[in-house]
Amino acid sequence: MENGILVRWQDEKGFGFIKPEAANGKDLFIHISELKHMARKPQVGDAIQYRTQQQADGKFKAINASIEGVAVISASATTRRKNNSNPGSKSQSPKTRSSSVILIPLIVCLALAAIGFKRYEALTATPVLTNENVEQMSFNLPTQNSALHSKQNFHCETGKEYCSQMRSCAEATFYINNCPNTKMDGNHDGVPCERQWCQ
């Protein structure tokens, strides 16, 4: 490695010249690409270590250079720094793009599945009855008196023999039990009008 001092630097153009320590050494061209792995940009007066390479036109340039006393950063960090230095840029790395393309629909699907499961649980939940709930319920069980009362509401009318003439199962039952000549219990099982009223 050779040593020299950076004597000129044009930051906007990204190049400068090194004065070699060797006696009678001509100023040597250096491009920013040879220092892109450094933690900061070069400044006039920096001590530079480098190798010399002859170009196709016969001139010499500095390659594989580094600034003495300045940290060297990895290539991935250099790429990150370039991306961060241009915040207006909307381009993302392919890895970031593909991750977001997969991640967003996955989150949406999980959220919808959670909502659907909660609704399903709410619809299929079996209510648990406590003694207090049972005590508050009112049961309308038919009593003997109400059965007798309903019996008294019906009376045998002549000509009423068929299911089509009845208005309810209770009336049909009253007729086959209390009135003569009814034709409402074809299978003689004691249940009248099984197709129309007493299903």
Coordinates of C-alpha atoms in Angstrom, one line a residue:
M1 CA 0.0 0.0 0.0
E2 CA 1.1 3.6 -0.7
N3 CA 0.4 6.6 1.4
G4 CA -0.5 10.2 0.4
I5 CA -2.5 13.3 1.3
L6 CA -5.8 14.3 -0.3
V7 CA -4.9 17.8 -1.7
R8 CA -8.0 18.5 -3.8
W9 CA -11.5 17.2 -3.7
Q10 CA -14.6 18.1 -5.7
D11 CA -17.5 16.7 -3.7
E12 CA -20.2 17.4 -6.3
K13 CA -18.3 15.6 -9.0
G14 CA -17.0 12.8 -6.7
F15 CA -13.3 12.8 -7.4
G16 CA -10.0 14.5 -6.3
F17 CA -6.2 14.2 -6.2
I18 CA -3.8 12.6 -3.8
K19 CA -0.2 14.0 -3.3
P20 CA 1.9 10.8 -2.8
E21 CA 4.5 10.8 0.0
A22 CA 7.1 9.5 -2.4
A23 CA 9.4 12.2 -3.6
N24 CA 8.7 13.7 -7.0
G25 CA 5.4 11.9 -7.1
K26 CA 2.8 13.5 -9.4
D27 CA -0.7 14.1 -8.0
L28 CA -2.8 10.9 -8.4
F29 CA -6.5 10.8 -9.5
I30 CA -8.9 9.2 -7.1
H31 CA -12.6 8.5 -7.6
I32 CA -15.3 8.4 -4.9
S33 CA -16.1 4.8 -5.8
E34 CA -12.8 3.7 -4.3
L35 CA -13.8 5.2 -0.9
K36 CA -17.5 4.2 -0.8
H37 CA -16.9 1.7 2.0
M38 CA -15.7 4.5 4.3
A39 CA -17.9 5.8 7.2
R40 CA -17.7 9.4 5.8
K41 CA -16.8 11.3 2.7
P42 CA -13.2 12.3 2.1
Q43 CA -12.0 15.8 3.0
V44 CA -9.0 17.8 1.9
G45 CA -6.1 16.9 4.2
D46 CA -7.1 13.3 4.8
A47 CA -4.3 10.7 4.9
I48 CA -5.1 8.1 2.2
Q49 CA -3.7 4.6 1.8
Y50 CA -4.1 3.3 -1.8
R51 CA -2.7 1.2 -4.6
T52 CA -1.7 2.6 -8.0
Q53 CA -3.2 1.3 -11.2
Q54 CA -2.4 2.3 -14.8
Q55 CA -5.3 3.1 -17.0
A56 CA -5.8 2.3 -20.7
D57 CA -4.8 5.9 -21.6
G58 CA -1.5 5.5 -19.8
K59 CA -2.4 7.7 -16.8
F60 CA -2.4 6.4 -13.2
K61 CA -5.1 6.4 -10.6
A62 CA -5.6 5.3 -7.0
I63 CA -7.6 2.1 -6.3
N64 CA -8.5 0.1 -3.2
A65 CA -8.2 3.3 -1.1
S66 CA -9.1 4.0 2.5
I67 CA -8.9 7.0 4.8
E68 CA -6.7 6.6 7.8
G69 CA -8.5 6.9 11.1
V70 CA -12.0 6.5 9.5
A71 CA -14.1 3.4 10.1
V72 CA -14.7 1.0 7.3
I73 CA -18.4 -0.1 6.9
S74 CA -19.7 -3.2 5.2
A75 CA -21.2 -3.3 1.7
S76 CA -24.7 -3.9 3.0
A77 CA -24.5 -0.9 5.3
T78 CA -23.3 1.2 2.3
T79 CA -26.4 0.1 0.4
R80 CA -28.7 0.9 3.3
R81 CA -27.1 4.3 3.7
K82 CA -27.6 5.1 0.0
N83 CA -31.3 4.2 0.3
N84 CA -31.7 6.2 3.5
S85 CA -30.0 9.3 1.9
N86 CA -32.8 9.5 -0.7
P87 CA -36.0 9.6 1.4
G88 CA -38.0 10.8 -1.5
S89 CA -37.4 7.6 -3.4
K90 CA -40.4 5.3 -3.4
S91 CA -38.5 2.2 -4.6
Q92 CA -38.2 -0.6 -2.1
S93 CA -36.0 -3.6 -2.2
P94 CA -37.6 -6.6 -3.7
K95 CA -37.4 -8.5 -0.4
T96 CA -39.3 -5.7 1.4
R97 CA -41.9 -5.5 -1.3
S98 CA -42.5 -9.3 -1.3
S99 CA -42.7 -9.4 2.5
S100 CA -45.4 -6.6 2.6
V101 CA -47.3 -8.2 -0.3
I102 CA -47.6 -11.4 1.7
L103 CA -47.9 -9.9 5.2
I104 CA -50.8 -7.5 4.6
P105 CA -53.3 -10.0 3.2
L106 CA -52.3 -12.5 5.9
I107 CA -53.1 -10.0 8.6
V108 CA -56.5 -9.1 7.0
C109 CA -57.4 -12.8 6.7
L110 CA -56.5 -13.5 10.4
A111 CA -58.6 -10.5 11.5
L112 CA -61.6 -11.7 9.4
A113 CA -61.2 -15.2 10.7
A114 CA -61.2 -14.0 14.3
I115 CA -64.3 -11.9 13.8
G116 CA -66.1 -14.8 12.1
F117 CA -65.2 -17.2 14.9
K118 CA -66.5 -14.8 17.6
R119 CA -69.8 -14.5 15.7
Y120 CA -70.0 -18.2 15.3
E121 CA -69.4 -18.7 19.0
A122 CA -72.1 -16.2 19.8
L123 CA -74.7 -17.9 17.5
T124 CA -74.0 -21.4 18.7
A125 CA -73.5 -20.7 22.4
T126 CA -75.8 -22.8 24.6
P127 CA -77.4 -20.7 27.3
V128 CA -76.8 -22.1 30.8
L129 CA -79.9 -21.9 33.0
T130 CA -79.5 -21.2 36.7
N131 CA -82.0 -21.8 39.5
E132 CA -82.7 -18.1 39.5
N133 CA -83.6 -18.2 35.8
V134 CA -85.9 -21.1 36.3
E135 CA -87.7 -19.4 39.2
Q136 CA -88.4 -16.3 37.0
M137 CA -89.9 -18.4 34.2
S138 CA -93.7 -18.8 34.1
F139 CA -95.0 -22.1 32.9
N140 CA -98.5 -22.2 31.4
L141 CA -99.4 -25.8 32.1
P142 CA -103.0 -26.8 31.3
T143 CA -105.0 -27.6 34.3
Q144 CA -107.9 -29.9 34.7
N145 CA -110.2 -27.0 35.0
S146 CA -109.0 -25.4 31.8
A147 CA -109.4 -28.7 30.0
L148 CA -113.0 -29.0 31.4
H149 CA -113.6 -25.4 30.4
S150 CA -112.4 -26.0 26.8
K151 CA -114.6 -29.1 26.8
Q152 CA -117.6 -27.0 27.7
N153 CA -116.9 -24.5 24.8
F154 CA -117.8 -27.3 22.3
H155 CA -121.1 -28.9 21.8
C156 CA -122.3 -31.5 19.3
E157 CA -123.9 -30.0 16.2
T158 CA -125.8 -32.2 13.8
G159 CA -124.1 -32.7 10.5
K160 CA -120.6 -32.0 11.9
E161 CA -118.9 -35.3 11.2
Y162 CA -115.7 -34.6 9.1
C163 CA -112.3 -33.0 9.7
S164 CA -113.0 -30.3 7.2
Q165 CA -115.8 -29.0 9.4
M166 CA -113.6 -28.7 12.5
R167 CA -111.7 -25.6 13.6
S168 CA -109.0 -27.2 15.8
C169 CA -107.6 -30.4 17.1
A170 CA -109.3 -29.8 20.4
E171 CA -112.7 -29.6 18.7
A172 CA -112.1 -32.7 16.6
T173 CA -111.1 -34.6 19.8
F174 CA -114.2 -33.4 21.6
Y175 CA -116.4 -34.6 18.7
I176 CA -114.9 -38.1 18.5
N177 CA -115.2 -38.6 22.2
N178 CA -118.7 -37.0 22.8
C179 CA -120.6 -36.9 19.5
P180 CA -122.1 -39.8 17.5
N181 CA -121.5 -40.7 13.9
T182 CA -118.1 -38.9 13.5
K183 CA -115.8 -39.9 10.6
M184 CA -112.5 -38.3 11.7
D185 CA -110.5 -41.2 13.1
G186 CA -109.9 -43.6 10.2
N187 CA -107.2 -45.7 11.9
H188 CA -109.1 -45.9 15.2
D189 CA -106.1 -44.8 17.3
G190 CA -108.0 -42.1 19.2
V191 CA -106.3 -39.2 17.4
P192 CA -108.7 -37.5 15.0
C193 CA -107.8 -35.5 11.9
E194 CA -104.1 -36.4 11.9
R195 CA -103.5 -34.9 8.5
Q196 CA -105.4 -31.6 9.1
W197 CA -105.4 -30.7 12.8
C198 CA -103.7 -33.2 15.1
Q199 CA -100.3 -33.7 13.5

